Amino acid sequence: MKLWGGRFSEDTNQLVLEYTASISFDQRLFPYDIRGSIAHARMLGQTGILAPHEARAIIDGLESLLAEYEAGKLAFRLEDEDVHMNVERLLTERIGDVAKKLHTARSRNDQVALDMHLWARDAVDELLAGVKRLERALLRAAEAHLDVIVPGFTHLQRAQPVLLAHHLLAYVWMLVRDERRLRALRDEIDLMPLGAAALAGTTFPIDREMVAEELGFTRLYENSMDAVSDRDYLLGLLFNCATIMTHLSRLAEELVLWSSEEFGWIELADAYATGSSIMPQKKNPDVPELVRGKTGRVYGHLMGLLTVLKGLPLAYNKDLQEDKEGAFDAVDTVVPALELMAGTIETMKVRRERLQHAFARDFSNATDLADYLVRKGLPFREAHEVVGRLVADALAKGTNLAGLTLEEMRARSSLIGEDAYEALDIARVVEARQSRGGTAPSAVRLQLALAKEAVEGQG
């Protein structure tokens, strides 16, 4: 007998039951459903809606169910459709008909909204912990490589030299922004929907503030229809997950490139790499590759929920059942991705000896030679053309700018003197960018200190 079956005279078609049931995935909300139900029962007893002994029996029964769930001893039934009705059936079997009074002054509509708020709050805390670990891993890697210069890229073409620490810190700042957005989202989640019932509230004299306080909410929904239909906070959660995965995917792409023999900047630890079933020499960057690949599924979950919500009339509709699987999977994808990327960064080895030769045939100091000519009085656009011609000369000669003789360079501009070779020195080029946010070691050390402050200042 369905808990809602009083007006029905036929059994539910089996395929309908299988298609509409959510217990296969919403059973993970069981601890939250129990917590919400305990708070609701306590309030019902406190307000006199239930007798004190009835409220006490319900609370004791719910607590015993939670203990069995945590011990892995509970079995759920498809016939009960969802986690809420499974809880009610299990509770009724345990304590008898008094369990049927638990649903007084509430609906599954505000009940599931409450469960998802409680779950989302914990999900944000998990994400914050993962972001924090990766931030700290990148900070340590940056600090350990303040003396390592690498080519910087635009369009995946060599552009200008930078410190490896400067490159890694760019990802720290991305994650700092992720962390700030997550903290703002946690504040958005801090709304208690219980008490909205199906959509119009309840005629019982409930105390919503009491329930909110017990469950750790500081604010209430002020509109009952909004309370049961709002999924903005889940859109926010999915957007945050998608943005984090964007940042992880960009970092993953660089780790894949850097660990290739063509780059050879880093070597991944054996614990964070895999091998080939046929090629004995292979060491594959499967962790960053999978992070890069799983980014698409998280994007899909965000687009999926946006599409579910775009045409829904108020208030609750069964479509909203589609909010859960995507949200669960997105968090289940991002949390281990953060953990694994942190481990990859913590254990990778930077191949300093390989990077010492990174600029042997390199033109990433070309802009600095143009700046040298500007300081000699040449307009920048003319300096740009002179250096472009010198690059072509060097390429024809099979060398770089520093490999040209002074006479060869002066043939393009009489402003070039012996001191031009100082402008071409890679270490000097990096050192010259002293301004805040620049690539000089002093500027990067300042940035590192500011990044540490930002990371630790956010808890």
XYZ file of C-alpha atoms in Angstrom:
459
model
C 0.000 0.000 0.000
C 1.460 3.346 -1.062
C 1.654 6.001 1.615
C -0.124 8.277 -0.859
C -2.452 5.603 -2.275
C -5.785 6.414 -0.662
C -7.457 7.778 -3.781
C -6.003 5.131 -6.125
C -7.770 1.889 -7.003
C -5.099 0.308 -9.227
C -1.520 -0.695 -8.572
C 1.230 1.419 -10.097
C 2.496 0.027 -13.373
C 5.877 -1.605 -12.703
C 7.648 0.366 -15.414
C 6.149 3.599 -14.051
C 7.423 2.649 -10.606
C 10.906 1.911 -11.899
C 10.978 5.085 -14.014
C 9.775 7.454 -11.313
C 11.483 5.961 -8.250
C 14.567 7.763 -6.964
C 15.686 5.506 -4.114
C 18.544 4.111 -6.224
C 20.335 7.471 -5.960
C 18.636 9.547 -3.265
C 19.344 6.967 -0.560
C 22.582 8.895 0.027
C 20.353 11.593 1.525
C 19.300 9.188 4.308
C 21.434 10.797 7.071
C 20.140 14.245 6.104
C 16.554 13.030 5.966
C 16.932 11.579 9.454
C 18.484 14.803 10.810
C 15.719 16.890 9.311
C 13.054 14.519 10.590
C 14.472 14.551 14.120
C 14.450 18.352 14.144
C 10.898 18.373 12.760
C 9.677 15.832 15.347
C 11.293 17.748 18.166
C 9.544 20.918 17.008
C 6.196 19.114 16.717
C 6.565 17.996 20.309
C 7.736 21.393 21.551
C 4.793 23.211 19.951
C 2.213 20.700 21.220
C 1.286 19.475 17.753
C 2.414 16.036 18.958
C 2.339 14.775 22.514
C 5.796 14.753 24.141
C 5.854 10.950 24.378
C 4.958 10.674 20.673
C 7.754 13.013 19.649
C 10.173 11.134 21.898
C 9.244 7.752 20.406
C 9.704 9.105 16.859
C 13.085 10.656 17.670
C 14.335 7.479 19.351
C 13.200 5.426 16.354
C 14.889 7.754 13.887
C 18.143 7.668 15.850
C 18.106 3.858 15.883
C 17.543 3.820 12.102
C 20.510 6.132 11.598
C 22.698 3.834 13.705
C 21.683 0.844 11.589
C 22.286 2.789 8.364
C 25.776 3.748 9.493
C 26.415 0.076 10.309
C 25.290 -0.913 6.809
C 22.347 -2.948 8.048
C 19.398 -1.197 6.368
C 17.797 -2.349 3.136
C 15.728 -0.020 0.940
C 12.765 -0.990 -1.235
C 12.024 0.215 -4.738
C 8.312 0.041 -3.925
C 8.759 2.883 -1.439
C 9.986 5.078 -4.291
C 12.291 7.503 -2.471
C 14.358 7.954 0.651
C 11.583 9.780 2.519
C 9.005 7.009 2.150
C 11.595 4.350 2.899
C 12.348 6.157 6.164
C 8.659 6.382 7.028
C 8.053 2.710 6.276
C 11.121 1.604 8.276
C 10.128 3.840 11.167
C 6.555 2.491 11.168
C 7.848 -1.069 11.254
C 10.015 -0.111 14.222
C 7.742 1.979 16.436
C 4.243 1.391 15.100
C 1.506 3.762 14.045
C 2.878 6.745 15.930
C 5.440 6.994 13.101
C 2.607 8.030 10.787
C 2.355 11.331 12.705
C 5.882 12.412 11.695
C 4.690 13.815 8.377
C 2.326 16.251 10.083
C 2.860 19.831 8.799
C 5.295 18.908 6.056
C 5.424 17.537 2.505
C 7.976 15.579 0.574
C 8.416 18.816 -1.384
C 9.882 20.833 1.484
C 11.444 17.692 2.957
C 13.578 16.987 -0.109
C 14.452 20.670 -0.405
C 15.758 20.539 3.155
C 17.730 17.351 2.512
C 19.393 18.874 -0.542
C 20.298 22.054 1.328
C 21.918 19.986 4.080
C 23.770 17.821 1.550
C 24.895 20.807 -0.539
C 26.301 22.517 2.543
C 28.460 19.480 3.297
C 29.406 19.166 -0.380
C 30.716 22.736 -0.386
C 32.800 21.960 2.702
C 34.305 18.939 0.910
C 35.095 21.039 -2.130
C 36.660 23.746 0.019
C 38.920 21.185 1.698
C 40.044 19.861 -1.697
C 40.689 23.337 -3.101
C 42.686 24.186 0.011
C 44.934 21.135 -0.331
C 45.682 21.879 -3.985
C 46.360 25.537 -3.225
C 48.913 24.525 -0.607
C 50.521 21.927 -2.888
C 50.991 24.570 -5.584
C 52.345 27.078 -3.061
C 54.959 24.579 -1.869
C 55.933 23.717 -5.441
C 56.272 27.404 -6.320
C 58.384 28.112 -3.247
C 60.680 25.195 -4.043
C 61.351 26.460 -7.585
C 61.857 30.192 -7.218
C 65.115 29.925 -9.160
C 63.798 27.928 -12.140
C 63.181 29.861 -15.370
C 60.865 28.417 -18.024
C 59.507 29.712 -21.318
C 56.132 31.402 -21.049
C 53.673 30.832 -23.881
C 50.920 32.560 -25.801
C 49.096 30.638 -28.551
C 51.257 27.702 -27.339
C 54.198 29.474 -28.960
C 57.158 30.637 -26.917
C 56.553 34.195 -25.767
C 58.678 35.463 -22.855
C 60.637 33.776 -20.054
C 59.046 33.495 -16.610
C 59.831 31.799 -13.343
C 58.209 28.395 -12.920
C 56.967 29.684 -9.559
C 55.183 32.545 -11.335
C 53.491 30.046 -13.650
C 52.347 27.811 -10.779
C 51.096 30.751 -8.737
C 48.708 31.669 -11.557
C 46.805 28.492 -10.670
C 46.845 29.380 -6.990
C 45.061 32.638 -7.777
C 42.485 30.760 -9.861
C 41.805 28.492 -6.887
C 41.647 31.447 -4.499
C 38.812 32.805 -6.641
C 37.187 29.349 -6.626
C 37.402 29.307 -2.857
C 35.798 32.741 -2.542
C 32.939 31.691 -4.798
C 32.409 28.524 -2.767
C 32.249 30.517 0.450
C 29.684 32.853 -1.106
C 27.712 29.800 -2.248
C 27.722 28.383 1.265
C 26.058 31.586 2.415
C 23.472 31.222 -0.362
C 22.693 27.672 0.804
C 22.013 28.999 4.308
C 18.220 29.109 3.818
C 15.846 26.723 5.589
C 12.895 25.551 3.424
C 11.094 23.234 5.860
C 7.677 24.566 6.800
C 6.727 25.440 3.241
C 4.965 22.042 3.049
C 3.756 21.238 -0.472
C 3.774 24.867 -1.655
C 1.455 26.957 0.552
C 2.727 26.438 4.080
C 0.709 24.735 6.813
C -2.151 25.564 9.131
C -0.334 24.012 12.099
C 1.415 26.398 14.536
C 4.958 25.275 13.633
C 8.146 26.939 14.826
C 10.407 27.221 11.765
C 13.029 29.210 13.668
C 13.465 26.335 16.119
C 14.059 23.836 13.308
C 16.437 26.206 11.537
C 18.499 26.729 14.673
C 18.795 22.993 15.349
C 19.934 22.347 11.784
C 22.379 25.252 11.694
C 20.529 27.609 9.342
C 20.521 31.336 10.041
C 17.817 32.360 7.540
C 14.401 31.154 6.386
C 12.815 31.211 2.960
C 10.262 34.006 3.031
C 8.100 32.556 0.246
C 6.774 29.007 0.498
C 6.505 28.511 -3.280
C 10.085 29.665 -3.735
C 11.210 27.379 -0.911
C 10.054 24.172 -2.607
C 11.036 25.124 -6.174
C 14.349 26.953 -5.701
C 17.335 25.129 -7.140
C 19.496 28.206 -7.712
C 21.926 27.034 -5.043
C 22.400 23.752 -6.939
C 23.032 25.694 -10.130
C 25.614 27.623 -8.110
C 27.138 24.380 -6.890
C 27.333 22.993 -10.426
C 28.739 26.253 -11.777
C 31.425 26.198 -9.093
C 32.211 22.557 -9.873
C 32.423 23.363 -13.596
C 34.709 26.353 -12.990
C 36.997 24.349 -10.706
C 37.204 21.624 -13.337
C 38.047 24.256 -15.954
C 41.019 25.309 -13.848
C 42.029 21.721 -13.121
C 41.749 20.839 -16.802
C 44.029 23.712 -17.791
C 46.582 22.612 -15.203
C 46.159 18.992 -16.309
C 46.867 19.946 -19.919
C 50.112 21.620 -18.882
C 51.176 18.620 -16.806
C 50.539 16.349 -19.800
C 52.653 18.599 -22.020
C 55.396 19.194 -19.468
C 55.814 15.469 -18.760
C 56.195 14.608 -22.450
C 59.676 14.039 -23.825
C 59.133 16.958 -26.208
C 58.973 19.289 -23.209
C 60.663 17.190 -20.530
C 60.139 19.790 -17.802
C 58.781 17.386 -15.181
C 58.601 13.726 -14.335
C 55.490 12.400 -12.649
C 55.894 10.104 -9.656
C 55.257 6.415 -10.318
C 52.389 6.521 -7.818
C 50.576 9.073 -9.994
C 51.245 7.582 -13.433
C 50.413 4.378 -15.295
C 52.052 2.192 -17.914
C 51.234 0.748 -21.296
C 50.026 -2.812 -21.848
C 52.261 -3.130 -24.929
C 55.036 -0.496 -24.751
C 57.356 -1.141 -21.799
C 58.926 2.313 -21.846
C 55.698 4.255 -21.405
C 54.829 6.355 -18.356
C 51.411 7.790 -19.016
C 49.915 10.880 -17.316
C 46.542 9.191 -16.837
C 45.532 11.225 -13.775
C 45.679 14.640 -15.474
C 44.272 13.149 -18.671
C 41.230 11.799 -16.834
C 40.753 15.065 -14.967
C 40.794 16.808 -18.341
C 38.356 14.247 -19.753
C 35.917 14.309 -16.825
C 35.550 18.074 -17.105
C 32.976 17.581 -19.853
C 30.632 15.503 -17.711
C 30.579 18.231 -15.048
C 29.761 20.842 -17.698
C 26.963 18.530 -18.846
C 25.412 18.376 -15.390
C 25.287 22.176 -15.210
C 23.644 22.418 -18.629
C 21.274 19.594 -17.696
C 19.912 21.336 -14.613
C 19.662 24.686 -16.404
C 17.532 22.933 -19.015
C 15.340 21.243 -16.390
C 14.592 24.557 -14.703
C 14.130 26.807 -17.710
C 10.414 26.130 -18.315
C 9.056 24.971 -14.964
C 5.917 26.655 -13.652
C 5.679 27.168 -9.904
C 5.817 25.377 -7.623
C 7.092 21.777 -7.300
C 7.216 19.507 -10.364
C 8.529 15.968 -10.673
C 11.144 17.338 -13.090
C 13.005 18.589 -10.019
C 13.894 14.999 -9.179
C 16.491 15.456 -11.944
C 18.472 17.842 -9.738
C 20.135 15.083 -7.730
C 22.093 12.663 -9.891
C 23.972 15.419 -11.702
C 24.758 17.297 -8.507
C 25.901 14.126 -6.744
C 28.062 13.050 -9.678
C 29.592 16.500 -10.136
C 30.761 16.653 -6.534
C 31.873 13.008 -6.660
C 33.952 13.903 -9.736
C 35.506 17.143 -8.497
C 36.466 16.125 -4.950
C 38.806 13.247 -5.977
C 40.095 15.305 -8.913
C 41.284 17.969 -6.468
C 42.851 15.331 -4.238
C 44.632 13.596 -7.106
C 45.921 16.794 -8.666
C 47.308 17.869 -5.303
C 49.111 14.534 -4.978
C 50.443 14.832 -8.520
C 51.865 18.294 -7.833
C 53.301 17.267 -4.468
C 55.193 14.300 -5.922
C 56.292 15.504 -9.382
C 59.972 16.130 -10.020
C 61.069 19.238 -11.918
C 63.885 18.357 -14.347
C 66.153 21.308 -13.680
C 68.935 19.959 -15.878
C 66.578 19.831 -18.865
C 65.323 23.356 -18.244
C 68.872 24.737 -18.165
C 68.956 24.171 -21.927
C 65.405 25.367 -22.607
C 66.548 28.642 -24.166
C 69.366 27.299 -26.377
C 67.462 28.126 -29.586
C 64.886 30.481 -28.264
C 63.584 33.943 -29.129
C 61.601 34.679 -25.965
C 63.950 37.617 -25.270
C 62.909 39.388 -28.478
C 60.515 41.775 -26.747
C 63.271 42.798 -24.371
C 65.583 43.660 -27.275
C 62.766 45.785 -28.719
C 62.386 47.505 -25.336
C 66.164 48.100 -25.341
C 65.845 49.937 -28.676
C 62.902 51.969 -27.360
C 65.036 53.114 -24.455
C 67.632 54.164 -27.069
C 65.017 56.446 -28.622
C 63.491 54.289 -31.371
C 59.646 54.264 -31.562
C 58.309 50.889 -30.442
C 56.698 50.002 -33.764
C 60.039 50.538 -35.530
C 61.883 48.642 -32.816
C 59.408 45.771 -33.306
C 60.254 45.640 -37.030
C 64.011 45.762 -36.434
C 63.923 42.882 -33.985
C 61.595 40.885 -36.261
C 64.208 41.161 -39.013
C 66.940 40.119 -36.583
C 64.885 37.050 -35.655
C 64.663 36.141 -39.334
C 68.451 36.639 -39.652
C 69.094 34.361 -36.678
C 66.759 31.670 -38.010
C 68.540 31.735 -41.366
C 71.837 31.373 -39.547
C 70.561 28.531 -37.322
C 71.080 30.415 -34.072
C 69.191 32.759 -31.712
C 69.443 36.519 -31.129
C 72.372 36.154 -28.744
C 74.160 34.138 -31.436
C 74.260 37.091 -33.843
C 77.422 39.157 -33.955
C 77.327 42.827 -33.005
C 78.001 43.733 -36.635
C 75.069 41.608 -37.780
C 72.768 43.310 -35.325
C 74.048 46.823 -36.092
C 73.322 46.173 -39.750
C 69.666 46.376 -38.765
C 70.035 49.330 -36.341
C 72.982 51.533 -35.475
C 71.429 52.021 -32.007
C 72.485 48.519 -30.990
C 75.656 48.401 -28.888
C 77.596 45.898 -26.802
C 75.129 46.377 -23.973
C 72.437 44.769 -26.142
C 73.732 41.350 -25.077
C 72.779 42.194 -21.486
C 69.230 42.804 -22.667
C 69.284 39.349 -24.257
C 70.448 37.523 -21.135
C 67.480 35.396 -19.993
C 68.155 35.797 -16.277
C 68.426 39.567 -16.676
C 65.237 39.597 -18.746
C 63.318 37.911 -15.923
C 64.943 40.108 -13.269
C 63.973 43.295 -15.130
C 60.237 42.837 -14.481
C 60.227 44.180 -10.952
C 56.746 45.693 -10.824
C 54.117 44.083 -8.627
C 52.762 41.096 -10.513
C 55.930 40.845 -12.597
C 58.288 37.903 -13.070
C 61.390 39.106 -11.205
C 62.320 36.857 -8.257
C 61.631 39.711 -5.839
C 58.176 40.294 -7.373
C 57.383 36.584 -7.330
C 58.470 36.277 -3.694
C 56.063 39.096 -2.863
C 53.341 37.364 -4.863
C 54.060 34.111 -3.013
C 53.650 35.862 0.329
C 50.393 37.452 -0.820
C 49.117 34.116 -2.130
C 49.917 32.415 1.174
C 48.077 35.182 2.993
C 45.077 34.798 0.695
C 45.000 31.005 1.113
C 45.443 30.946 4.867
C 43.257 34.013 5.357
C 40.311 32.056 3.932
C 40.600 29.367 6.573
